[in-house]
Amino acid sequence: MSTTTISVTGQSPYDITVGRDILDSVSGALAPSVRKVLVVHPPTLGKRAAELRERLLADTANGPREVLLAEIPDAETGKRIEVAAFCWQVMGQADFTRTDAVVGYGGGSVTDVAGFVAATWLRGVQVVHVPTTVLGLVDAAVGGKTGVNTAEGKNLVGAFWAPSTVIGDLDELSSLSANEATAGYAEVVKAGFIWAPEILDIVEADPARAVDPSSDEFRRTVELAIEMKAKVVSDDFREAGLREILNYGHTLGHAIEHAERYQWRHGAAISIGMMYAAELSRLAGRLSDASADRHRQVLESLGLPTTYRAGAWQQLLATMQRDKKSRGGMLRFILLDDIAKPTVVQAPDETLMFAAYQEIAG
C-alpha cells in the first residue's frame, strides 16, 4: 500500500495523504483528546458512512469514542445555513466540546459544510476531510475554504478553517459515475492550464485513462493538481494574492451555476468558464490561437462542455458583477499570458468580454 503525502505549510499546516485502501487512517488522524465525532455525509453514502463509524468506534487506543452520523442533502442543496444549523443542533444535544471533532465524508459540498460547521462550533473544532469525489479531493477539501450559499450567490457566507488532515483514498472514488468523475476532473485540467502542463500532456495521450480513478495516469494528474493547490494555499491561505489564480474559469463559471440554480455540476460550469477565459485572453492579445484552441481540444476530448446558451450574457454579467470575485464593483478575471502563466486582469473592456462570450455562445 503506497501512499503519497503532500504537505500544506504556512500558518495552518497539515498533510494530504493520497493512496488506496487507507480509510483506516482516518481514526489515527483524530487528536487523542477527541471523544465525540460527527461524521457529516450525503444520503448516497449512508451505508459507507455507517461502516466508517464502525471503524472509528473500533479504535479504542485513546479511549472510547462516541461517533454520530449527520446525513445532509447532496450537492449544492446541502450548502444552506439550515443544514449547518441541523449539524449544530446534533452537536449541541450530544454536548460536543472544543476538543471534539467533525469528519467531512463526501464530495466538495459536504466538506464545505462540514468545514463551516467545524469552524463555527465553539469558535472552531478539529475537522478531518475524507473526500469521495474528484472535485472534493483536488479542490474543496484542500485549502481551508468553508461555506454555504445564499439566495444572492454561491459561498457568500463562510470562513477560512483548515482541516487537520485530508485522507484521499482513491478507492473511495471507484464508484463514481463516468459523468461525475469527468465533471470533477475539470478542476484537474484547470491545474494543467494554470500550473502543471504535464496534466494536459497526459490527457492528450489518453483521455479515457486520465479520468479513470483506477489508473496510474489518474493518480499522477490528481497528485499534480493537489500539489499545485497545496503550494498555492501554503503561500496565500486567505486569498490575498497568489491564491486568486485558482479562480481561473470561476468568474463566469459561478455565474453559470447561479443561472442554472446550482443544478449543474461545478466542473461543467467551470469548463465553460475556462473556455471563456481562454477566449478573453486570446482577444486581449495575451494568449495564442493555438493555446486557446488547446483548451477546447482538451476539454472536449473529456466530454466537458465548452459552450453556453446565446442570449444569456446580460444575466451572467449582472451575476458576475456582484460575485465575490469582483472587488470595489470591478470585475476581476484570471487570464493566461501562456499555458501555466496566469495573471489577474481587473475591469476588462466590456466590448471585449462580450466578444469573448460570442466565441462560446452555442
XYZ file of C-alpha atoms in Angstrom:
362
model
C 0.000 0.000 0.000
C 1.907 3.059 -1.240
C 0.868 6.491 -0.167
C 1.866 9.973 -1.198
C 1.989 12.742 1.380
C 1.568 16.303 0.183
C 2.057 18.967 2.824
C 0.378 22.322 3.174
C 2.690 24.678 5.036
C 2.202 28.218 6.279
C 0.056 29.436 9.161
C -2.190 26.341 9.253
C -0.059 23.340 8.180
C -1.471 19.874 7.522
C -0.898 16.835 5.338
C -2.910 15.378 2.482
C -2.401 11.624 2.181
C -3.190 10.035 -1.180
C -3.324 6.261 -1.672
C -5.586 3.266 -1.927
C -7.353 1.379 0.858
C -6.314 3.894 3.510
C -9.667 4.610 5.154
C -8.434 3.141 8.436
C -6.056 6.081 8.755
C -8.988 8.422 9.482
C -9.069 7.277 13.099
C -5.373 7.966 13.580
C -5.847 11.462 12.155
C -8.101 12.423 15.060
C -6.466 14.052 18.073
C -6.053 11.735 21.099
C -8.334 14.045 23.117
C -11.315 13.569 20.782
C -14.195 11.775 22.490
C -17.079 12.715 20.188
C -17.018 12.706 16.395
C -19.654 13.969 13.986
C -19.404 12.326 10.552
C -21.164 14.559 8.013
C -22.173 12.679 4.862
C -24.701 12.734 1.977
C -27.594 10.229 1.669
C -25.820 8.329 -1.094
C -23.029 7.391 1.316
C -25.248 6.300 4.202
C -24.047 2.683 4.239
C -20.381 3.600 3.797
C -20.645 6.292 6.479
C -22.011 3.663 8.863
C -19.001 1.458 8.041
C -16.658 4.391 8.688
C -18.411 4.921 12.020
C -17.712 1.287 12.969
C -14.022 1.729 12.092
C -13.804 4.819 14.303
C -15.579 3.050 17.171
C -13.298 0.013 16.877
C -10.178 2.084 17.543
C -10.061 2.480 21.326
C -6.308 3.133 21.614
C -7.005 6.574 23.125
C -10.170 5.564 24.938
C -13.762 5.046 23.820
C -15.429 7.491 21.445
C -18.996 8.439 20.612
C -19.475 8.695 16.842
C -22.606 10.327 15.407
C -23.727 10.483 11.792
C -25.257 13.612 10.253
C -26.850 12.966 6.877
C -27.233 16.139 4.832
C -28.687 16.795 1.349
C -26.361 16.036 -1.528
C -24.602 18.600 -3.726
C -25.375 22.315 -3.563
C -28.787 21.769 -1.935
C -26.857 20.816 1.199
C -24.921 24.072 1.305
C -27.546 26.018 3.236
C -27.429 27.669 6.627
C -30.372 25.495 7.703
C -28.241 22.394 7.093
C -25.384 23.814 9.144
C -27.902 24.592 11.907
C -29.027 20.959 11.849
C -25.431 19.841 12.447
C -25.026 22.397 15.260
C -28.213 21.006 16.819
C -26.851 17.449 16.740
C -23.581 18.563 18.294
C -25.323 20.650 20.935
C -27.640 17.854 22.012
C -24.638 15.486 22.254
C -22.608 18.006 24.309
C -19.725 18.339 21.841
C -16.833 20.273 23.395
C -13.944 22.196 21.894
C -11.752 19.053 21.933
C -14.167 17.017 19.804
C -14.140 16.748 16.018
C -16.018 16.750 12.727
C -15.285 14.443 9.785
C -16.423 15.579 6.337
C -17.128 12.408 4.330
C -18.363 13.136 0.825
C -17.923 15.476 -2.100
C -16.968 19.122 -2.158
C -20.319 20.383 -0.931
C -20.187 18.063 2.076
C -16.644 19.057 3.054
C -17.565 22.738 2.570
C -20.452 22.391 5.031
C -18.539 20.134 7.432
C -15.670 22.615 7.483
C -18.072 25.503 8.104
C -19.745 23.628 10.962
C -16.332 22.835 12.482
C -15.155 26.433 12.059
C -18.170 27.857 13.842
C -18.931 25.317 16.599
C -17.469 26.752 19.808
C -15.423 29.048 17.509
C -13.584 26.119 16.000
C -13.035 22.377 16.438
C -10.883 19.859 14.569
C -12.068 18.770 11.129
C -10.744 15.872 9.043
C -11.802 15.675 5.418
C -12.315 12.382 3.591
C -13.288 13.425 0.043
C -15.143 10.874 -2.059
C -15.276 12.789 -5.353
C -12.601 14.065 -7.712
C -13.678 17.658 -7.140
C -13.616 17.184 -3.394
C -10.158 15.609 -3.446
C -8.323 18.115 -5.626
C -10.176 21.270 -4.670
C -12.765 21.579 -1.906
C -11.021 19.503 0.773
C -7.701 21.314 0.338
C -7.245 24.939 1.256
C -9.496 25.625 4.221
C -12.298 27.486 2.462
C -15.645 26.590 4.022
C -19.087 27.999 3.487
C -22.714 27.894 2.449
C -24.681 29.516 -0.355
C -27.340 32.220 -0.087
C -30.094 33.281 -2.459
C -27.751 36.018 -3.662
C -24.885 33.762 -4.680
C -22.528 30.890 -4.026
C -20.226 30.704 -0.987
C -21.146 34.208 0.188
C -21.153 33.070 3.844
C -18.187 31.126 5.170
C -14.865 31.055 6.949
C -11.271 30.054 6.403
C -10.743 26.953 8.548
C -8.016 24.462 7.635
C -8.539 20.719 8.120
C -6.091 18.944 10.416
C -5.703 16.169 7.816
C -7.095 15.191 4.416
C -7.347 11.464 3.652
C -7.506 10.938 -0.110
C -8.409 7.285 -0.535
C -8.620 6.750 -4.309
C -10.672 3.589 -3.778
C -13.447 5.863 -2.478
C -13.702 7.319 -5.997
C -14.157 3.978 -7.737
C -17.957 4.052 -7.515
C -18.304 7.435 -9.208
C -20.262 7.504 -12.453
C -18.285 8.417 -15.553
C -20.117 11.745 -15.789
C -19.416 12.617 -12.175
C -15.736 11.688 -12.406
C -15.290 13.673 -15.615
C -17.061 16.768 -14.285
C -14.852 16.779 -11.211
C -11.811 16.275 -13.371
C -12.330 19.783 -14.809
C -10.515 21.109 -11.730
C -7.575 18.804 -12.507
C -7.478 20.172 -16.049
C -7.561 23.693 -14.611
C -4.338 22.879 -12.755
C -2.868 21.836 -16.099
C -3.733 25.158 -17.733
C -2.508 27.404 -14.912
C 0.369 25.435 -13.341
C 1.299 21.910 -14.462
C 1.192 21.337 -18.272
C 2.155 17.690 -17.660
C -1.507 17.158 -16.837
C -2.503 18.340 -20.320
C 0.089 16.054 -21.908
C -1.321 13.041 -20.020
C -4.898 13.891 -21.010
C -3.946 14.362 -24.642
C -2.146 10.998 -24.661
C -5.151 9.040 -23.380
C -8.235 10.925 -22.129
C -10.011 7.745 -21.001
C -7.194 6.593 -18.723
C -6.672 10.116 -17.403
C -10.178 10.149 -15.885
C -10.202 6.510 -14.767
C -9.760 6.538 -10.950
C -8.101 3.099 -11.078
C -5.335 4.160 -13.492
C -1.807 5.364 -12.773
C -2.441 8.338 -15.071
C -5.375 9.437 -12.938
C -3.329 9.207 -9.746
C -0.438 11.158 -11.275
C -2.632 14.000 -12.539
C -4.611 14.190 -9.304
C -1.418 14.374 -7.256
C -0.100 17.152 -9.516
C -3.336 19.089 -9.039
C -3.168 18.639 -5.254
C 0.493 19.684 -5.201
C -0.469 22.872 -7.011
C -3.296 23.602 -4.594
C -1.088 22.858 -1.586
C 1.674 25.144 -2.848
C -0.709 27.994 -3.583
C -2.657 27.873 -0.308
C 0.588 27.469 1.668
C 1.714 30.827 0.313
C -1.685 32.521 0.480
C -4.166 30.979 2.904
C -6.669 33.848 2.801
C -6.634 34.644 -0.923
C -4.778 37.905 -0.602
C -2.625 37.265 -3.674
C -1.422 34.100 -5.386
C -4.480 32.046 -4.433
C -6.615 34.114 -6.767
C -5.192 32.169 -9.735
C -7.265 29.190 -8.578
C -10.304 31.153 -9.758
C -9.371 30.501 -13.379
C -12.667 29.834 -15.143
C -14.659 30.508 -11.990
C -15.801 34.086 -12.629
C -18.109 33.055 -15.469
C -18.443 29.501 -14.120
C -20.043 30.626 -10.878
C -22.435 32.881 -12.813
C -23.488 29.873 -14.913
C -24.046 27.789 -11.789
C -26.225 30.593 -10.386
C -28.171 30.865 -13.668
C -28.748 27.117 -13.578
C -29.891 27.304 -9.927
C -26.970 25.069 -8.939
C -28.427 22.106 -10.818
C -25.304 21.859 -12.996
C -22.192 20.131 -11.789
C -19.498 22.599 -10.764
C -16.942 21.125 -13.157
C -19.221 21.524 -16.167
C -19.731 25.212 -15.434
C -16.021 25.741 -14.777
C -15.178 24.024 -18.045
C -17.182 26.643 -19.929
C -15.671 29.327 -17.720
C -12.148 28.204 -18.643
C -13.032 28.217 -22.335
C -14.393 31.753 -21.913
C -11.253 32.897 -20.050
C -9.097 31.435 -22.809
C -11.076 33.290 -25.489
C -10.914 36.513 -23.461
C -7.159 36.011 -23.087
C -6.845 35.439 -26.812
C -8.906 38.514 -27.777
C -6.885 40.601 -25.320
C -3.729 39.626 -27.201
C -2.339 37.609 -24.306
C -2.844 34.009 -25.426
C -2.003 32.452 -28.773
C -4.669 30.966 -31.012
C -3.028 27.540 -30.558
C -3.219 27.695 -26.752
C -6.852 28.841 -26.810
C -7.674 26.046 -29.240
C -5.837 23.596 -26.936
C -8.374 24.438 -24.244
C -11.235 23.405 -26.494
C -9.498 20.225 -27.648
C -8.563 19.057 -24.157
C -11.928 19.851 -22.582
C -13.954 18.344 -25.414
C -11.764 15.208 -25.508
C -13.007 14.571 -21.968
C -16.610 15.261 -22.904
C -16.720 18.532 -20.945
C -18.879 21.411 -22.286
C -17.268 24.479 -23.866
C -20.354 26.460 -24.931
C -23.331 28.098 -23.209
C -26.630 29.386 -24.493
C -26.598 32.521 -26.627
C -28.540 35.459 -25.211
C -27.537 34.815 -21.594
C -24.721 37.364 -21.472
C -26.528 40.207 -19.671
C -27.796 37.862 -16.944
C -24.347 36.339 -16.471
C -22.666 39.760 -16.441
C -25.006 41.017 -13.705
C -24.265 37.944 -11.582
C -20.516 38.249 -12.087
C -20.581 41.892 -11.004
C -21.926 41.004 -7.577
C -19.854 37.849 -7.179
C -17.156 37.855 -4.535
C -14.562 37.742 -7.297
C -15.328 41.379 -8.118
C -13.742 43.943 -5.834
C -14.920 47.523 -5.393
C -17.515 46.881 -8.063
C -14.861 45.973 -10.628
C -14.761 42.562 -12.272
C -11.565 40.533 -11.947
C -10.629 37.676 -14.225
C -7.760 35.229 -14.175
C -6.433 35.174 -17.725
C -3.424 33.481 -19.281
C -0.367 35.029 -20.905
C 0.519 31.468 -21.904
C -0.125 27.958 -20.611
C 0.955 27.926 -16.934
C 1.277 31.728 -16.879
C -1.853 33.053 -15.155
C -2.382 36.736 -14.452
C -5.058 38.860 -12.790
C -6.899 41.307 -15.041
C -9.204 43.874 -13.477
C -12.135 45.518 -15.245
C -11.529 44.243 -18.779
C -13.258 46.163 -21.565
C -16.939 45.182 -21.725
C -16.861 45.079 -25.509
C -14.034 42.547 -25.309
C -15.896 40.491 -22.691
C -18.998 40.407 -24.872
C -16.941 39.423 -27.924
C -15.338 36.578 -25.974
C -18.794 35.371 -24.960
C -19.843 35.219 -28.608
C -16.954 32.771 -29.151
C -18.504 30.299 -26.687
C -22.197 31.027 -27.316
C -23.951 27.958 -28.609
